[in-house]
Amino acid sequence: MLHSPRTASSSRHPFGLATASELLATAGLAHPALAEVWSWNTGNGNWMTASNWSPSIVPGFDFMVYNDIRIGDLPGVQNSTVFMNNAPAAGALLFNELQISNGMTLDMNGRELGGLTGTATLSGANSRLIVRPSVGPNFHDFTSQIFQLNSGTRLTFADNGRMRTGFLDSNGGVISGRGTLHIQGSGPGAGVSNDGTIEGSINGGLTILQENSARFDLDGATGTGQLALATAYSELSIEGDELRDTFSGTVTMGSGSLLTMNILSGWTADANSTFNVSSSILGAAAQINGSHFTFGGDLNIGGSQGHLRVLADTTLTNAADVFLGNDDRLELDGSTVVQGGVYNLTQGARIDFDGPTTVEGGTFDMVGTTYANGVVNFNGATSWDGVTTFNGRARQIGWATVSAPSTINAEVLDMDGNENATWTINHSLTVNTDAIEIGSQNFGGTLNMNVGALGRLTLNLTDPTASWTMSGTMNLAGLGILTTTRIAGSGMIVTGTLSMGAGIVQITA
């Protein structure tokens, strides 16, 4: 018998096939007569029962004839299950065309089935193919050149089943379960066109791999495709070099779910995309991981313990529109660039920028200025580079750098975070705020303005009679014989350490 070894290295090679005589001998069948179509003619039943087929011969065994197999095309054949029950290690049964329709299910039952040049089509509500891992000689449990799902149909993986196809087109179908889908088609056509739903799974998840040049269109031709991870702790992994276009569809995530997008060139969810995160388990954040993620759509975080953690490096564009419900949380752990966008935080909501962050813009709206009213925390190293507004409270906890002209408008900008934040101001920074700390106007961290001629802090408190206290450390220096203004704006009281380097420094506050 000719079998390809069951190893990952065989994933791009034809599945092993027994000779026709060997397979037929194993099955105890005579050589089938040549026929164009084999149709299932009963309800629930086993594949190897000849009387379940019309003509009354089991299809898929003839090495020379690739059969057209139809399950659900005859009157009265509906909403039942066909179980494959050929010898489990004998190799793959064959088809040229496989059609499953009328609510019928084909359960591969640990066997192998395939057509290297064939097309598999699912049509009719609840029609389903279930791919299970086999003990046969081939690495893939199911193979087709083209796989088509129509509205209401399901491709289901169970127990880490493996399937390969050149091209998969889902027009309203659902791909789900625990297993791996290998896409081996060559471009320029879409390896996956998802005008339906791709669902994550628990206990290992669903993985879709691009293994050739045909790329994934995850939102389909209509832009309505969905990635669904609403089930708690479900996982979905997409791997390839790049997507065919930006993602405009919908992503739904639940408690502890994980979406991993290992796309070499990064991926973009554009202004038409929507991410809905709803979690209810304390500490079980939904997570997005993988390659660089550019986000410019709608993000809604809700549930009693709403929490999204973005592990991937991220760019938030001007089109980003983010909403956090009561006590919900958005956490960005990778390197993040905030180009702009609108961020709405309701009572007790919180955004944490934990990784290195560049802030170029954005408007953050909270319901008040106390911690309980919502807060934006910059916990990692932060580079300020633009105009940003906080209608509420923001805290700078990590090291801050100003390397381009920047303006921060805030009701409360807690500049020293935990009383020890360090600001290195190498360009002009204007802060317009009611207060630099709740209950006081005190800065206890470190201010460095001792490099170049452009570093300046203009701190404008809303109350024209108010002043702020510098109780930490301020390091100033001028630039040669030039008079360099370092501090401007509202009155400043110095109770901490003021260190002067070389040059001439002017304080106009």
Short mmCIF file of C-alpha atoms in Angstrom, two decimals:
data_model
loop_
_atom_site.label_atom_id
_atom_site.label_comp_id
_atom_site.label_asym_id
_atom_site.label_seq_id
_atom_site.Cartn_x
_atom_site.Cartn_y
_atom_site.Cartn_z
CA MET A 1 0.00 0.00 0.00
CA LEU A 2 1.27 3.46 -0.85
CA HIS A 3 0.90 5.81 2.11
CA SER A 4 2.47 9.18 2.77
CA PRO A 5 3.96 9.27 6.28
CA ARG A 6 1.76 10.88 8.91
CA THR A 7 4.06 13.78 9.72
CA ALA A 8 3.87 17.53 9.37
CA SER A 9 6.37 17.36 6.51
CA SER A 10 3.77 15.55 4.38
CA SER A 11 1.22 18.35 4.69
CA ARG A 12 1.81 19.57 1.15
CA HIS A 13 1.85 16.17 -0.51
CA PRO A 14 -1.01 13.99 -1.81
CA PHE A 15 -2.57 11.75 0.79
CA GLY A 16 -1.57 8.11 0.55
CA LEU A 17 -3.84 5.81 -1.40
CA ALA A 18 -4.20 2.05 -1.35
CA THR A 19 -4.61 0.24 -4.62
CA ALA A 20 -8.19 -0.29 -5.68
CA SER A 21 -7.97 -4.06 -5.28
CA GLU A 22 -6.54 -3.76 -1.79
CA LEU A 23 -9.21 -1.35 -0.64
CA LEU A 24 -11.99 -3.42 -2.14
CA ALA A 25 -10.63 -6.58 -0.62
CA THR A 26 -10.51 -4.90 2.75
CA ALA A 27 -14.12 -3.82 2.34
CA GLY A 28 -15.27 -7.18 1.05
CA LEU A 29 -16.78 -5.57 -2.07
CA ALA A 30 -16.76 -6.30 -5.73
CA HIS A 31 -15.31 -3.75 -8.13
CA PRO A 32 -17.95 -1.00 -8.49
CA ALA A 33 -19.53 -0.25 -11.80
CA LEU A 34 -18.66 3.13 -13.26
CA ALA A 35 -21.33 5.62 -12.28
CA GLU A 36 -21.43 9.39 -12.37
CA VAL A 37 -23.36 10.04 -9.16
CA TRP A 38 -23.75 8.18 -5.88
CA SER A 39 -26.63 9.40 -3.67
CA TRP A 40 -27.40 8.58 -0.05
CA ASN A 41 -30.92 7.17 0.11
CA THR A 42 -31.77 6.77 3.80
CA GLY A 43 -31.71 8.55 7.16
CA ASN A 44 -29.07 7.79 9.81
CA GLY A 45 -26.67 5.11 8.69
CA ASN A 46 -23.16 3.85 7.99
CA TRP A 47 -21.18 4.71 4.88
CA MET A 48 -20.10 1.09 4.32
CA THR A 49 -23.65 -0.25 3.97
CA ALA A 50 -24.12 -0.59 0.22
CA SER A 51 -27.92 -0.49 0.40
CA ASN A 52 -27.70 3.05 1.84
CA TRP A 53 -26.48 4.23 -1.56
CA SER A 54 -28.01 4.57 -4.98
CA PRO A 55 -26.61 2.74 -6.90
CA SER A 56 -26.23 0.05 -4.25
CA ILE A 57 -22.43 0.20 -4.19
CA VAL A 58 -20.26 1.91 -1.59
CA PRO A 59 -18.50 4.90 -3.24
CA GLY A 60 -15.00 6.15 -2.72
CA PHE A 61 -12.98 2.95 -3.17
CA ASP A 62 -12.10 2.90 -6.84
CA PHE A 63 -8.59 4.19 -7.38
CA MET A 64 -9.35 4.97 -11.01
CA VAL A 65 -12.78 6.57 -10.59
CA TYR A 66 -13.30 9.66 -8.46
CA ASN A 67 -16.96 9.55 -7.46
CA ASP A 68 -19.53 12.34 -7.33
CA ILE A 69 -21.05 11.75 -3.91
CA ARG A 70 -24.29 13.43 -2.86
CA ILE A 71 -25.75 13.27 0.61
CA GLY A 72 -29.17 14.90 0.88
CA ASP A 73 -30.14 15.31 -2.77
CA LEU A 74 -32.89 12.64 -2.79
CA PRO A 75 -36.49 13.24 -1.60
CA GLY A 76 -37.00 12.33 2.04
CA VAL A 77 -33.30 12.34 2.87
CA GLN A 78 -32.87 15.11 5.40
CA ASN A 79 -31.67 16.04 8.89
CA SER A 80 -29.85 12.75 9.48
CA THR A 81 -26.24 11.65 9.95
CA VAL A 82 -23.95 9.53 7.82
CA PHE A 83 -21.11 7.86 9.76
CA MET A 84 -17.98 6.83 7.94
CA ASN A 85 -17.07 3.32 9.10
CA ASN A 86 -14.49 1.99 6.66
CA ALA A 87 -11.33 0.43 8.10
CA PRO A 88 -9.85 3.28 10.16
CA ALA A 89 -6.24 2.88 9.03
CA ALA A 90 -6.81 1.90 5.39
CA GLY A 91 -6.24 5.33 3.84
CA ALA A 92 -8.55 7.92 2.35
CA LEU A 93 -11.79 7.27 0.54
CA LEU A 94 -11.99 9.35 -2.63
CA PHE A 95 -14.38 11.78 -4.26
CA ASN A 96 -14.45 14.11 -7.20
CA GLU A 97 -17.46 16.10 -6.00
CA LEU A 98 -18.94 15.92 -2.51
CA GLN A 99 -22.28 17.59 -1.85
CA ILE A 100 -23.95 17.64 1.57
CA SER A 101 -27.38 19.24 1.64
CA ASN A 102 -30.88 19.27 3.14
CA GLY A 103 -29.73 19.33 6.79
CA MET A 104 -27.64 16.16 6.45
CA THR A 105 -24.45 15.58 8.44
CA LEU A 106 -21.38 13.64 7.37
CA ASP A 107 -19.43 12.56 10.45
CA MET A 108 -15.98 11.36 9.41
CA ASN A 109 -15.80 9.34 12.62
CA GLY A 110 -12.01 9.10 12.69
CA ARG A 111 -11.65 8.18 9.00
CA GLU A 112 -10.05 9.90 6.01
CA LEU A 113 -11.79 11.36 2.98
CA GLY A 114 -10.49 13.50 0.16
CA GLY A 115 -10.34 14.69 -3.40
CA LEU A 116 -7.11 16.42 -4.43
CA THR A 117 -8.85 18.14 -7.33
CA GLY A 118 -12.41 17.87 -6.06
CA THR A 119 -14.95 20.33 -4.74
CA ALA A 120 -16.91 19.88 -1.51
CA THR A 121 -20.13 21.87 -1.15
CA LEU A 122 -22.44 22.31 1.83
CA SER A 123 -25.89 23.78 1.24
CA GLY A 124 -29.19 23.95 3.09
CA ALA A 125 -29.80 24.89 6.72
CA ASN A 126 -27.89 22.75 9.26
CA SER A 127 -25.98 20.72 6.68
CA ARG A 128 -22.66 19.81 8.26
CA LEU A 129 -19.29 18.13 7.80
CA ILE A 130 -17.56 16.96 11.00
CA VAL A 131 -13.79 16.45 10.66
CA ARG A 132 -12.25 14.22 13.33
CA PRO A 133 -8.64 13.03 13.68
CA SER A 134 -7.96 9.68 12.06
CA VAL A 135 -5.37 6.97 12.54
CA GLY A 136 -4.92 6.64 8.81
CA PRO A 137 -1.66 7.17 6.93
CA ASN A 138 -2.32 10.77 5.80
CA PHE A 139 -1.47 13.94 7.73
CA HIS A 140 -4.79 15.55 6.75
CA ASP A 141 -8.08 13.95 7.67
CA PHE A 142 -10.07 15.70 4.93
CA THR A 143 -8.84 17.15 1.62
CA SER A 144 -10.47 19.09 -1.20
CA GLN A 145 -9.32 21.55 -3.80
CA ILE A 146 -12.31 23.85 -3.20
CA PHE A 147 -14.60 23.93 -0.18
CA GLN A 148 -17.85 25.91 -0.26
CA LEU A 149 -20.20 26.66 2.63
CA ASN A 150 -23.56 28.22 1.93
CA SER A 151 -25.94 29.97 4.30
CA GLY A 152 -26.78 28.01 7.44
CA THR A 153 -24.20 25.26 6.91
CA ARG A 154 -21.39 24.25 9.27
CA LEU A 155 -17.86 22.96 8.97
CA THR A 156 -17.02 21.52 12.38
CA PHE A 157 -13.66 20.33 13.69
CA ALA A 158 -13.56 17.93 16.62
CA ASP A 159 -10.67 16.73 18.79
CA ASN A 160 -7.96 18.47 16.71
CA GLY A 161 -9.07 17.26 13.31
CA ARG A 162 -7.01 18.42 10.32
CA MET A 163 -8.34 19.57 6.98
CA ARG A 164 -6.67 20.99 3.90
CA THR A 165 -8.16 22.78 0.94
CA GLY A 166 -6.86 25.06 -1.75
CA PHE A 167 -9.67 27.60 -1.41
CA LEU A 168 -12.52 28.00 1.08
CA ASP A 169 -15.53 30.18 0.33
CA SER A 170 -18.10 30.71 3.09
CA ASN A 171 -21.30 32.43 1.98
CA GLY A 172 -23.07 32.57 5.33
CA GLY A 173 -21.68 29.33 6.78
CA VAL A 174 -20.04 28.69 10.15
CA ILE A 175 -16.54 27.27 10.67
CA SER A 176 -16.01 26.10 14.23
CA GLY A 177 -14.49 23.55 16.57
CA ARG A 178 -11.07 22.41 17.70
CA GLY A 179 -8.66 21.65 14.91
CA THR A 180 -6.55 23.05 12.08
CA LEU A 181 -7.54 24.27 8.63
CA HIS A 182 -4.64 24.27 6.15
CA ILE A 183 -5.15 26.60 3.17
CA GLN A 184 -2.84 25.63 0.30
CA GLY A 185 -4.17 27.53 -2.71
CA SER A 186 -2.11 29.87 -4.85
CA GLY A 187 -3.19 33.47 -5.40
CA PRO A 188 -4.52 35.79 -6.63
CA GLY A 189 -7.83 34.32 -5.44
CA ALA A 190 -8.74 34.41 -1.75
CA GLY A 191 -7.57 31.35 0.16
CA VAL A 192 -10.40 32.05 2.61
CA SER A 193 -13.35 34.30 1.81
CA ASN A 194 -15.45 34.57 4.96
CA ASP A 195 -18.90 36.02 4.38
CA GLY A 196 -20.03 33.94 7.32
CA THR A 197 -18.68 33.23 10.81
CA ILE A 198 -15.43 31.74 12.04
CA GLU A 199 -15.80 30.61 15.66
CA GLY A 200 -13.08 30.03 18.19
CA SER A 201 -13.07 26.94 20.37
CA ILE A 202 -12.01 26.00 23.89
CA ASN A 203 -9.31 23.47 24.87
CA GLY A 204 -6.83 24.32 22.13
CA GLY A 205 -8.86 26.39 19.75
CA LEU A 206 -9.22 26.63 16.00
CA THR A 207 -6.21 27.45 13.81
CA ILE A 208 -6.29 28.57 10.17
CA LEU A 209 -2.96 28.45 8.33
CA GLN A 210 -1.98 30.09 5.04
CA GLU A 211 0.50 27.68 3.44
CA ASN A 212 0.79 29.22 -0.02
CA SER A 213 0.18 32.58 -1.69
CA ALA A 214 -3.65 32.68 -1.50
CA ARG A 215 -4.46 35.12 1.32
CA PHE A 216 -7.36 35.46 3.71
CA ASP A 217 -10.33 37.78 3.30
CA LEU A 218 -11.67 37.48 6.84
CA ASP A 219 -14.64 39.79 6.31
CA GLY A 220 -15.52 38.38 2.88
CA ALA A 221 -16.59 40.14 -0.26
CA THR A 222 -19.42 41.91 1.59
CA GLY A 223 -17.36 43.09 4.56
CA THR A 224 -19.79 41.38 6.94
CA GLY A 225 -17.72 38.36 7.94
CA GLN A 226 -17.48 37.66 11.67
CA LEU A 227 -14.89 36.25 14.06
CA ALA A 228 -16.78 34.88 17.05
CA LEU A 229 -15.10 34.13 20.38
CA ALA A 230 -18.06 34.75 22.65
CA THR A 231 -17.65 31.39 24.39
CA ALA A 232 -15.56 31.78 27.54
CA TYR A 233 -11.90 30.81 27.03
CA SER A 234 -12.34 30.13 23.33
CA GLU A 235 -9.32 30.56 21.05
CA LEU A 236 -8.85 31.40 17.38
CA SER A 237 -5.49 31.68 15.64
CA ILE A 238 -4.97 33.03 12.11
CA GLU A 239 -1.54 32.68 10.51
CA GLY A 240 -0.31 34.08 7.20
CA ASP A 241 1.84 36.71 5.53
CA GLU A 242 -0.86 39.38 5.08
CA LEU A 243 -4.62 39.76 4.70
CA ARG A 244 -6.16 40.51 1.31
CA ASP A 245 -7.62 43.76 2.65
CA THR A 246 -8.44 45.59 5.85
CA PHE A 247 -10.93 43.91 8.17
CA SER A 248 -14.37 45.55 8.12
CA GLY A 249 -16.38 42.87 9.89
CA THR A 250 -17.32 42.09 13.50
CA VAL A 251 -15.31 40.44 16.27
CA THR A 252 -17.15 39.18 19.35
CA MET A 253 -15.15 38.17 22.43
CA GLY A 254 -16.09 36.71 25.80
CA SER A 255 -14.36 36.00 29.12
CA GLY A 256 -10.82 34.69 28.73
CA SER A 257 -11.05 34.39 24.94
CA LEU A 258 -7.88 34.72 22.86
CA LEU A 259 -7.61 35.98 19.27
CA THR A 260 -4.10 35.46 17.89
CA MET A 261 -3.37 37.14 14.55
CA ASN A 262 0.08 36.02 13.41
CA ILE A 263 0.06 38.07 10.20
CA LEU A 264 3.65 38.86 9.21
CA SER A 265 2.91 42.31 7.79
CA GLY A 266 0.40 43.17 10.53
CA TRP A 267 -3.34 43.62 10.11
CA THR A 268 -5.85 46.46 10.19
CA ALA A 269 -9.41 46.69 11.48
CA ASP A 270 -10.76 49.73 9.66
CA ALA A 271 -13.45 52.30 10.43
CA ASN A 272 -16.21 49.87 9.43
CA SER A 273 -15.14 47.19 11.90
CA THR A 274 -16.77 46.49 15.27
CA PHE A 275 -15.29 44.70 18.28
CA ASN A 276 -17.71 43.70 21.05
CA VAL A 277 -16.17 42.44 24.28
CA SER A 278 -18.45 41.22 27.05
CA SER A 279 -16.94 39.36 29.97
CA SER A 280 -18.30 38.35 33.33
CA ILE A 281 -15.45 36.47 35.06
CA LEU A 282 -13.12 38.47 37.31
CA GLY A 283 -9.56 38.41 35.99
CA ALA A 284 -10.49 36.60 32.77
CA ALA A 285 -9.66 39.29 30.24
CA ALA A 286 -10.37 38.77 26.57
CA GLN A 287 -7.04 39.05 24.74
CA ILE A 288 -5.73 40.01 21.30
CA ASN A 289 -2.23 38.79 20.51
CA GLY A 290 0.06 38.36 17.53
CA SER A 291 1.43 40.79 14.96
CA HIS A 292 1.01 44.55 14.82
CA PHE A 293 -2.64 45.56 15.09
CA THR A 294 -3.94 48.81 13.60
CA PHE A 295 -7.38 49.67 14.94
CA GLY A 296 -9.75 52.32 13.65
CA GLY A 297 -13.19 50.88 14.28
CA ASP A 298 -15.75 50.70 17.10
CA LEU A 299 -14.70 48.95 20.31
CA ASN A 300 -17.38 48.26 22.92
CA ILE A 301 -16.37 46.73 26.25
CA GLY A 302 -19.15 45.63 28.60
CA GLY A 303 -20.34 42.95 30.97
CA SER A 304 -20.01 42.76 34.74
CA GLN A 305 -16.24 42.27 34.42
CA GLY A 306 -15.60 43.75 31.00
CA HIS A 307 -11.87 43.58 30.27
CA LEU A 308 -9.88 43.56 27.02
CA ARG A 309 -6.11 43.09 27.10
CA VAL A 310 -4.25 43.85 23.86
CA LEU A 311 -0.90 42.06 23.96
CA ALA A 312 0.08 42.92 20.40
CA ASP A 313 1.79 46.13 19.36
CA THR A 314 -1.03 48.48 18.42
CA THR A 315 -1.80 51.68 16.53
CA LEU A 316 -5.06 53.45 17.41
CA THR A 317 -6.04 55.66 14.49
CA ASN A 318 -8.08 58.85 14.35
CA ALA A 319 -11.14 56.77 13.46
CA ALA A 320 -11.03 54.69 16.66
CA ASP A 321 -14.22 54.96 18.71
CA VAL A 322 -13.95 53.22 22.09
CA PHE A 323 -16.61 52.77 24.76
CA LEU A 324 -16.11 51.25 28.21
CA GLY A 325 -19.08 50.39 30.42
CA ASN A 326 -19.21 50.76 34.18
CA ASP A 327 -16.05 49.42 35.87
CA ASP A 328 -14.75 47.98 32.61
CA ARG A 329 -11.13 48.01 31.54
CA LEU A 330 -8.98 48.32 28.42
CA GLU A 331 -5.34 47.33 28.82
CA LEU A 332 -2.68 47.81 26.15
CA ASP A 333 0.48 45.86 26.95
CA GLY A 334 2.44 46.12 23.73
CA SER A 335 4.08 49.11 22.10
CA THR A 336 1.18 51.48 21.37
CA VAL A 337 0.73 54.56 19.22
CA VAL A 338 -2.34 56.71 19.86
CA GLN A 339 -2.79 58.72 16.67
CA GLY A 340 -6.21 59.96 17.81
CA GLY A 341 -9.71 58.67 18.32
CA VAL A 342 -12.49 59.12 20.88
CA TYR A 343 -12.50 57.15 24.14
CA ASN A 344 -15.59 57.16 26.37
CA LEU A 345 -15.23 55.88 29.93
CA THR A 346 -18.27 55.50 32.16
CA GLN A 347 -18.29 55.23 35.97
CA GLY A 348 -15.26 53.33 37.27
CA ALA A 349 -13.88 52.49 33.82
CA ARG A 350 -10.15 52.42 33.23
CA ILE A 351 -7.67 52.46 30.37
CA ASP A 352 -4.12 51.30 31.12
CA PHE A 353 -1.28 51.92 28.70
CA ASP A 354 1.19 49.45 30.17
CA GLY A 355 3.70 49.21 27.34
CA PRO A 356 5.75 51.93 25.66
CA THR A 357 3.24 54.47 24.34
CA THR A 358 3.40 57.37 21.91
CA VAL A 359 0.52 59.83 22.28
CA GLU A 360 -0.11 61.92 19.17
CA GLY A 361 -3.75 62.82 19.83
CA GLY A 362 -7.10 61.58 21.04
CA THR A 363 -9.99 62.72 23.22
CA PHE A 364 -10.73 60.84 26.44
CA ASP A 365 -14.11 61.53 28.03
CA MET A 366 -14.85 60.48 31.63
CA VAL A 367 -17.82 61.21 33.88
CA GLY A 368 -15.81 63.07 36.52
CA THR A 369 -12.37 63.69 37.94
CA THR A 370 -12.16 61.22 40.81
CA TYR A 371 -10.63 57.78 40.44
CA ALA A 372 -14.10 56.25 40.76
CA ASN A 373 -15.32 58.37 37.82
CA GLY A 374 -12.88 56.70 35.42
CA VAL A 375 -9.18 57.16 34.75
CA VAL A 376 -6.55 56.83 32.03
CA ASN A 377 -3.19 55.53 33.29
CA PHE A 378 0.08 55.81 31.40
CA ASN A 379 2.01 53.14 33.26
CA GLY A 380 4.80 52.55 30.77
CA ALA A 381 7.32 54.84 29.12
CA THR A 382 5.31 57.54 27.34
CA SER A 383 6.27 59.83 24.48
CA TRP A 384 4.04 62.92 24.09
CA ASP A 385 3.86 64.16 20.52
CA GLY A 386 0.71 66.12 19.67
CA VAL A 387 -2.53 67.51 21.09
CA THR A 388 -4.49 65.34 23.53
CA THR A 389 -7.58 66.08 25.63
CA PHE A 390 -8.75 64.43 28.85
CA ASN A 391 -12.20 65.42 30.00
CA GLY A 392 -11.58 63.81 33.35
CA ARG A 393 -8.51 62.39 35.04
CA ALA A 394 -5.26 61.09 33.54
CA ARG A 395 -2.18 59.85 35.39
CA GLN A 396 1.42 59.75 34.17
CA ILE A 397 3.09 56.97 36.13
CA GLY A 398 5.89 55.79 33.84
CA TRP A 399 8.78 57.82 32.45
CA ALA A 400 7.55 60.60 30.12
CA THR A 401 9.36 62.20 27.22
CA VAL A 402 8.37 65.22 25.12
CA SER A 403 10.20 65.18 21.80
CA ALA A 404 7.87 67.33 19.66
CA PRO A 405 5.55 70.27 20.33
CA SER A 406 2.73 68.92 22.48
CA THR A 407 -0.36 70.12 24.28
CA ILE A 408 -2.25 68.28 27.00
CA ASN A 409 -5.70 69.57 27.93
CA ALA A 410 -7.06 67.94 31.06
CA GLU A 411 -9.44 68.52 33.91
CA VAL A 412 -6.92 66.70 36.09
CA LEU A 413 -3.48 65.64 34.85
CA ASP A 414 -1.73 63.80 37.67
CA MET A 415 1.75 64.50 36.35
CA ASP A 416 3.75 62.69 39.02
CA GLY A 417 1.60 59.55 39.20
CA ASN A 418 2.86 57.76 42.29
CA GLU A 419 4.91 60.83 43.33
CA ASN A 420 7.95 59.68 41.37
CA ALA A 421 7.25 60.10 37.64
CA THR A 422 10.07 61.60 35.58
CA TRP A 423 9.46 63.99 32.67
CA THR A 424 12.21 64.70 30.16
CA ILE A 425 11.01 67.71 28.22
CA ASN A 426 13.07 68.23 25.06
CA HIS A 427 10.46 70.30 23.22
CA SER A 428 7.64 72.65 24.13
CA LEU A 429 4.95 71.13 26.33
CA THR A 430 1.80 73.08 27.19
CA VAL A 431 -0.43 71.70 29.92
CA ASN A 432 -3.86 73.29 30.35
CA THR A 433 -5.52 71.82 33.42
CA ASP A 434 -7.66 72.47 36.48
CA ALA A 435 -5.24 70.55 38.67
CA ILE A 436 -2.08 68.45 38.50
CA GLU A 437 -3.25 66.25 41.37
CA ILE A 438 -6.53 65.55 43.13
CA GLY A 439 -6.78 67.76 46.22
CA SER A 440 -3.57 69.68 45.56
CA GLN A 441 -1.40 71.32 42.97
CA ASN A 442 1.78 69.45 43.87
CA PHE A 443 4.39 67.82 41.64
CA GLY A 444 6.69 65.42 43.51
CA GLY A 445 8.52 63.77 40.63
CA THR A 446 11.40 64.89 38.41
CA LEU A 447 11.43 67.47 35.61
CA ASN A 448 14.39 67.46 33.23
CA MET A 449 14.76 70.48 30.91
CA ASN A 450 18.46 70.63 30.36
CA VAL A 451 19.08 69.60 26.75
CA GLY A 452 18.81 71.85 23.68
CA ALA A 453 17.01 75.14 23.35
CA LEU A 454 13.43 73.99 22.86
CA GLY A 455 12.54 72.18 26.08
CA ARG A 456 9.90 74.24 27.92
CA LEU A 457 6.97 73.56 30.24
CA THR A 458 4.05 75.97 30.09
CA LEU A 459 1.69 74.94 32.86
CA ASN A 460 -1.59 76.87 32.75
CA LEU A 461 -3.95 76.28 35.65
CA THR A 462 -7.59 77.13 34.99
CA ASP A 463 -7.81 79.39 38.04
CA PRO A 464 -5.77 82.50 37.13
CA THR A 465 -4.90 83.05 40.79
CA ALA A 466 -3.69 79.50 41.39
CA SER A 467 -0.11 78.29 41.55
CA TRP A 468 1.54 74.88 41.66
CA THR A 469 4.22 73.49 43.92
CA MET A 470 7.37 71.81 42.63
CA SER A 471 8.27 69.62 45.62
CA GLY A 472 10.35 67.11 43.67
CA THR A 473 13.45 67.70 41.56
CA MET A 474 13.87 70.11 38.66
CA ASN A 475 16.99 69.94 36.49
CA LEU A 476 17.48 72.99 34.26
CA ALA A 477 20.16 74.16 31.87
CA GLY A 478 20.49 76.76 29.14
CA LEU A 479 22.21 76.68 25.79
CA GLY A 480 25.45 78.66 25.67
CA ILE A 481 24.95 82.43 25.79
CA LEU A 482 21.31 82.18 24.65
CA THR A 483 18.60 82.96 27.16
CA THR A 484 16.39 79.86 27.27
CA THR A 485 12.90 79.93 28.77
CA ARG A 486 12.22 76.68 30.61
CA ILE A 487 9.14 77.38 32.80
CA ALA A 488 6.14 79.52 31.87
CA GLY A 489 2.47 79.84 32.73
CA SER A 490 0.91 79.84 36.19
CA GLY A 491 2.82 80.68 39.34
CA MET A 492 5.27 78.08 40.65
CA ILE A 493 6.32 77.50 44.27
CA VAL A 494 9.58 75.61 44.68
CA THR A 495 9.97 73.55 47.84
CA GLY A 496 12.03 70.75 46.32
CA THR A 497 15.43 70.61 44.62
CA LEU A 498 16.30 73.00 41.81
CA SER A 499 19.49 72.10 39.96
CA MET A 500 21.04 74.48 37.45
CA GLY A 501 23.45 73.41 34.75
CA ALA A 502 25.37 75.61 32.35
CA GLY A 503 23.86 78.43 30.31
CA ILE A 504 21.25 81.10 30.97
CA VAL A 505 17.78 79.93 32.02
CA GLN A 506 14.69 82.12 32.17
CA ILE A 507 11.54 81.36 34.18
CA THR A 508 8.63 83.51 33.13
CA ALA A 509 6.01 81.87 35.36
#
